[in-house]
Short mmCIF file of C-alpha atoms and ligand atoms in Angstrom, two decimals:
data_model
loop_
_atom_site.label_atom_id
_atom_site.label_comp_id
_atom_site.label_asym_id
_atom_site.label_seq_id
_atom_site.Cartn_x
_atom_site.Cartn_y
_atom_site.Cartn_z
CA MET A 1 -0.06 0.03 0.04
CA SER A 2 1.42 3.30 -0.89
CA GLY A 3 -0.10 5.63 1.77
CA LYS A 4 0.91 5.97 5.36
CA LEU A 5 -1.03 5.22 8.53
CA ILE A 6 0.00 7.50 11.37
CA VAL A 7 -1.73 6.85 14.66
CA PHE A 8 -1.99 9.13 17.71
CA GLU A 9 -2.31 7.48 21.09
CA GLY A 10 -2.43 8.37 24.82
CA VAL A 11 -4.58 8.82 27.90
CA GLU A 12 -7.56 11.20 28.00
CA GLY A 13 -6.75 14.84 27.38
CA CYS A 14 -3.18 14.08 26.19
CA GLY A 15 -3.77 16.36 23.15
CA LYS A 16 -4.33 13.93 20.28
CA THR A 17 -7.16 15.90 18.63
CA SER A 18 -5.27 19.27 18.83
CA GLN A 19 -2.17 17.79 17.50
CA MET A 20 -3.73 15.82 14.60
CA GLN A 21 -5.47 19.07 13.55
CA LEU A 22 -2.17 20.98 13.47
CA CYS A 23 -0.44 18.05 11.70
CA CYS A 24 -3.21 17.99 9.12
CA GLU A 25 -2.81 21.70 8.38
CA TRP A 26 0.95 21.37 8.19
CA LEU A 27 0.94 18.38 5.80
CA GLU A 28 -1.77 20.00 3.65
CA SER A 29 0.40 23.10 3.48
CA LEU A 30 3.10 20.95 2.00
CA GLY A 31 0.69 19.76 -0.65
CA ILE A 32 0.08 16.27 0.96
CA SER A 33 -3.45 14.93 0.90
CA VAL A 34 -4.49 13.88 4.35
CA VAL A 35 -7.33 11.92 5.82
CA VAL A 36 -8.26 12.41 9.47
CA THR A 37 -10.15 9.66 11.17
CA ARG A 38 -10.66 8.03 14.66
CA GLU A 39 -11.62 4.96 16.61
CA PRO A 40 -14.18 4.28 17.62
CA GLY A 41 -16.31 6.07 15.20
CA GLY A 42 -14.51 6.32 11.83
CA THR A 43 -17.44 4.94 9.88
CA GLU A 44 -21.15 5.36 9.93
CA LEU A 45 -21.52 1.92 11.71
CA GLY A 46 -18.63 2.96 14.03
CA LEU A 47 -20.56 6.04 15.01
CA HIS A 48 -23.44 3.91 16.34
CA LEU A 49 -20.96 1.78 18.21
CA ARG A 50 -19.13 4.74 19.60
CA ARG A 51 -22.47 6.07 21.10
CA LEU A 52 -23.15 2.66 22.58
CA LEU A 53 -19.59 2.36 24.03
CA LEU A 54 -19.15 5.88 25.45
CA GLU A 55 -22.56 7.56 25.94
CA LYS A 56 -24.98 5.00 27.19
CA ALA A 57 -25.42 4.94 30.94
CA GLU A 58 -26.36 1.15 30.95
CA PRO A 59 -23.50 -1.12 31.97
CA VAL A 60 -21.53 -2.86 29.34
CA ALA A 61 -19.92 -6.09 30.13
CA GLN A 62 -16.14 -6.03 29.67
CA VAL A 63 -16.08 -8.72 26.97
CA THR A 64 -18.89 -6.95 25.17
CA GLU A 65 -16.90 -3.75 25.24
CA LEU A 66 -13.81 -5.51 23.81
CA LEU A 67 -15.92 -7.09 21.03
CA LEU A 68 -17.55 -3.73 20.12
CA TYR A 69 -14.17 -2.04 19.77
CA ALA A 70 -13.01 -4.91 17.60
CA ALA A 71 -16.16 -4.65 15.40
CA ASP A 72 -15.61 -0.84 15.03
CA ARG A 73 -12.05 -1.44 13.97
CA ALA A 74 -12.92 -4.30 11.57
CA GLN A 75 -15.37 -2.02 9.70
CA HIS A 76 -12.97 0.97 9.90
CA VAL A 77 -10.02 -0.99 8.34
CA GLU A 78 -12.21 -2.48 5.49
CA GLN A 79 -14.18 0.64 4.66
CA GLU A 80 -11.84 3.42 5.31
CA LEU A 81 -8.18 2.57 6.15
CA LYS A 82 -7.35 0.01 3.44
CA PRO A 83 -8.95 2.00 0.54
CA GLN A 84 -7.39 5.23 1.62
CA LEU A 85 -3.96 3.73 1.88
CA GLN A 86 -4.36 2.01 -1.44
CA ALA A 87 -5.13 5.47 -2.88
CA GLY A 88 -1.87 6.76 -1.43
CA LYS A 89 -3.39 8.89 1.23
CA TYR A 90 -1.72 9.91 4.54
CA ILE A 91 -4.12 8.86 7.31
CA LEU A 92 -3.99 10.49 10.84
CA CYS A 93 -5.89 8.18 13.05
CA ASP A 94 -6.92 9.04 16.61
CA ARG A 95 -6.43 5.63 18.40
CA TYR A 96 -6.00 2.17 16.94
CA THR A 97 -4.91 -1.30 18.24
CA ASP A 98 -2.65 -0.03 21.08
CA SER A 99 -5.72 1.61 22.67
CA THR A 100 -7.32 -1.84 23.04
CA ILE A 101 -4.18 -3.28 24.64
CA ALA A 102 -3.82 -0.22 26.93
CA TYR A 103 -7.50 0.20 27.95
CA GLN A 104 -8.99 -3.36 27.78
CA GLY A 105 -5.75 -5.15 28.43
CA TYR A 106 -3.90 -3.14 31.07
CA GLY A 107 -6.88 -1.01 32.21
CA ARG A 108 -9.53 -3.83 32.49
CA GLY A 109 -7.19 -6.68 32.88
CA LEU A 110 -8.71 -8.73 30.01
CA ASN A 111 -6.74 -11.63 28.52
CA MET A 112 -3.93 -10.24 26.43
CA SER A 113 -3.61 -13.10 23.99
CA LEU A 114 -7.44 -12.78 23.30
CA ILE A 115 -7.00 -9.00 22.69
CA ASN A 116 -3.99 -9.72 20.34
CA GLN A 117 -6.05 -12.24 18.42
CA LEU A 118 -9.02 -9.91 18.15
CA ASN A 119 -6.74 -7.05 16.94
CA HIS A 120 -5.30 -9.28 14.33
CA ILE A 121 -8.74 -10.43 13.10
CA ALA A 122 -10.02 -6.84 13.02
CA THR A 123 -6.99 -5.44 11.20
CA GLY A 124 -6.09 -8.35 8.89
CA GLY A 125 -2.56 -7.55 10.05
CA LEU A 126 -2.58 -3.88 9.11
CA GLU A 127 -0.22 -2.04 11.52
CA SER A 128 0.49 1.65 11.76
CA ASP A 129 3.56 3.00 9.94
CA LEU A 130 4.14 5.18 12.94
CA THR A 131 2.37 5.72 16.30
CA ILE A 132 2.89 8.90 18.17
CA TRP A 133 2.27 8.37 21.91
CA LEU A 134 1.50 11.70 23.61
CA ASP A 135 2.76 11.04 27.14
CA VAL A 136 1.03 13.18 29.92
CA ASP A 137 0.42 12.53 33.51
CA VAL A 138 -3.20 11.08 33.86
CA GLU A 139 -4.17 13.83 36.29
CA VAL A 140 -3.03 16.57 33.91
CA GLY A 141 -5.03 14.96 31.01
CA LEU A 142 -8.16 14.57 33.10
CA ALA A 143 -7.87 18.17 34.40
CA ARG A 144 -7.68 19.37 30.83
CA LYS A 145 -10.79 17.43 29.93
CA ARG A 146 -12.64 18.75 33.04
CA GLY A 147 -11.58 22.25 32.01
CA ASP A 148 -13.32 21.80 28.69
CA GLY A 149 -16.64 21.80 30.64
CA ILE A 150 -17.92 18.81 28.64
CA GLY A 151 -19.22 16.01 30.86
CA LEU A 152 -16.84 13.05 31.20
CA ASP A 153 -17.79 9.96 29.36
CA ARG A 154 -18.11 6.38 30.66
CA ILE A 155 -14.30 5.60 30.35
CA GLU A 156 -13.21 8.97 31.61
CA GLN A 157 -15.23 8.39 34.72
CA GLU A 158 -13.11 5.35 35.68
CA THR A 159 -10.77 5.51 38.71
CA ILE A 160 -7.33 7.17 38.68
CA ALA A 161 -5.91 3.64 39.26
CA PHE A 162 -7.56 2.46 35.98
CA HIS A 163 -6.05 5.45 34.05
CA ARG A 164 -2.68 4.76 35.62
CA ARG A 165 -2.78 1.15 34.46
CA VAL A 166 -3.62 2.45 30.94
CA GLN A 167 -0.64 4.76 31.13
CA GLN A 168 1.58 1.90 32.17
CA GLY A 169 0.28 0.00 29.16
CA TYR A 170 1.38 2.65 26.87
CA ALA A 171 4.89 2.85 28.47
CA GLU A 172 5.33 -0.84 28.10
CA LEU A 173 4.09 -0.83 24.47
CA ALA A 174 6.59 2.04 23.64
CA ALA A 175 9.40 0.02 25.16
CA SER A 176 8.42 -3.18 23.26
CA TYR A 177 8.01 -1.52 19.88
CA PRO A 178 10.59 1.31 19.79
CA SER A 179 10.71 1.53 15.88
CA ARG A 180 6.88 1.76 15.57
CA ILE A 181 5.93 3.82 18.71
CA VAL A 182 7.54 7.16 19.47
CA ARG A 183 7.03 8.88 22.75
CA VAL A 184 6.42 12.58 22.75
CA ASP A 185 6.24 14.70 25.95
CA GLY A 186 2.57 15.79 25.82
CA SER A 187 2.98 18.12 28.87
CA LEU A 188 4.76 20.74 26.73
CA SER A 189 2.75 23.66 25.13
CA LYS A 190 0.76 22.69 22.04
CA GLU A 191 3.11 24.59 19.79
CA ALA A 192 6.15 22.82 21.31
CA VAL A 193 4.48 19.35 20.99
CA GLN A 194 3.75 20.04 17.38
CA GLN A 195 7.31 21.05 16.66
CA VAL A 196 8.55 17.75 18.04
CA ILE A 197 5.91 15.80 16.02
CA GLN A 198 6.86 17.51 12.84
CA GLU A 199 10.58 16.67 13.45
CA ILE A 200 9.64 12.97 14.00
CA LEU A 201 7.54 12.88 10.85
CA ARG A 202 10.39 14.43 8.82
CA VAL A 203 12.66 11.70 9.98
CA HIS A 204 10.15 8.87 9.52
CA LEU A 205 8.79 10.10 6.19
CA LYS A 206 12.12 11.26 4.75
CA GLY A 207 12.11 11.62 1.05
CA LEU A 208 8.36 12.39 1.08
CA LEU A 209 8.42 15.66 3.16
N1 Z5A B 301 -11.02 3.21 23.70
C1 Z5A B 301 -10.83 2.00 24.28
O1 Z5A B 301 -11.12 1.77 25.50
N2 Z5A B 301 -10.51 0.96 23.55
C2 Z5A B 301 -10.20 1.05 22.25
O2 Z5A B 301 -9.76 0.05 21.49
C3 Z5A B 301 -10.34 2.33 21.63
C4 Z5A B 301 -10.83 3.39 22.39
C5 Z5A B 301 -10.04 2.57 20.20
C6 Z5A B 301 -12.63 7.40 23.23
O3 Z5A B 301 -11.47 8.09 22.89
C7 Z5A B 301 -12.52 6.40 24.27
O4 Z5A B 301 -12.43 5.02 23.77
C8 Z5A B 301 -11.19 6.53 25.14
C9 Z5A B 301 -10.56 5.21 25.09
C10 Z5A B 301 -11.61 4.27 24.52
N3 Z5A B 301 -11.57 6.85 26.41
N4 Z5A B 301 -12.15 7.65 26.86
N5 Z5A B 301 -12.88 8.44 27.26
P1 Z5A B 301 -11.33 9.53 22.32
O5 Z5A B 301 -9.95 9.64 21.74
O6 Z5A B 301 -12.49 9.83 21.52
O7 Z5A B 301 -11.49 10.52 23.68
P2 Z5A B 301 -10.25 10.87 24.54
O8 Z5A B 301 -9.21 9.85 24.67
O9 Z5A B 301 -10.97 11.29 25.82
O10 Z5A B 301 -9.58 12.03 23.78
P3 Z5A B 301 -10.04 13.50 23.59
O11 Z5A B 301 -11.21 13.89 24.46
O12 Z5A B 301 -10.37 13.53 22.09
O13 Z5A B 301 -8.73 14.29 24.15
P4 Z5A B 301 -7.35 14.44 23.28
O14 Z5A B 301 -7.68 14.24 21.84
O15 Z5A B 301 -6.40 13.60 23.73
O16 Z5A B 301 -7.04 16.00 23.63
P5 Z5A B 301 -7.51 17.32 22.97
O17 Z5A B 301 -8.98 17.25 22.66
O18 Z5A B 301 -6.67 17.68 21.85
O19 Z5A B 301 -7.34 18.21 24.14
C11 Z5A B 301 -8.14 18.19 25.35
C12 Z5A B 301 -8.00 19.55 26.09
O20 Z5A B 301 -6.68 19.79 26.47
C13 Z5A B 301 -8.42 20.76 25.23
O21 Z5A B 301 -9.00 21.67 26.05
C14 Z5A B 301 -7.12 21.25 24.66
O22 Z5A B 301 -7.17 22.57 24.30
C15 Z5A B 301 -6.20 20.96 25.77
N6 Z5A B 301 -4.82 20.75 25.39
C16 Z5A B 301 -4.38 19.95 24.40
N7 Z5A B 301 -3.06 19.90 24.31
C17 Z5A B 301 -2.64 20.76 25.28
C18 Z5A B 301 -1.32 21.14 25.74
N8 Z5A B 301 -0.30 20.78 25.09
N9 Z5A B 301 -1.25 22.00 26.78
C19 Z5A B 301 -2.32 22.44 27.42
N10 Z5A B 301 -3.58 22.07 26.99
C20 Z5A B 301 -3.75 21.26 25.95
#
């Protein structure tokens, strides 16, 4: 596939949405055609699943939650990611397989080999070309979200201990896959974080930028 899949990961409020927007503007200013998408909710079916996963007050069993994220991803990969990559597009994707490992694996404690199997089934083996992990302290991220004045969703309402396990998951993933996952200090100013990301993209996409 001729395009590139660039994923942004991290705990709540780490700045993914802000940085993806800035990256998109920067890449487009260089004449590069960019697609911005997210999980869950990168397709029409996925939008329904996103509402079920994040907005509904009714309890969702942990395995059900895992399967819904996998279903969202399977649809996203087939309907959006693969065709856009085949068309040579640069995709900026808010969350992907590492989110499931961090949240359902480290956060909820679900079986890691089941998660890896489901990730493989959902993606058909499609991995990111590069994953930017925006590393911020969980309290800083949650405080940013609270400052937005929008109510916290179902996962954001989890305990601090849950969010710390998720954070630990990202740290271990970054240590395990150093060529695919790059850590960026997300506690810097938005402008400083964007500078670092642009440098990383220049190195990883050299010849293209
Ligand atoms: N989830 C899962 O459990 N399993 C899975 O497999 C997948 C997902 C795929 C949806 O995520 C939820 O789904 C998520 C995990 C779960 N948990 N929750 N909740 P989401 O990505 O849609 O929602 P989110 O993680 O809460 O992200 P967010 O709300 O989009 O936040 P963000 O993108 O990381 O940050 P932001 O919107 O750019 O910034 C948040 C605020 O901080 C805003 O006021 C900014 O102006 C401010 N900000 C951003 N950067 C900075 C800096 N550098 N300094 C100061 N302030 C900043």
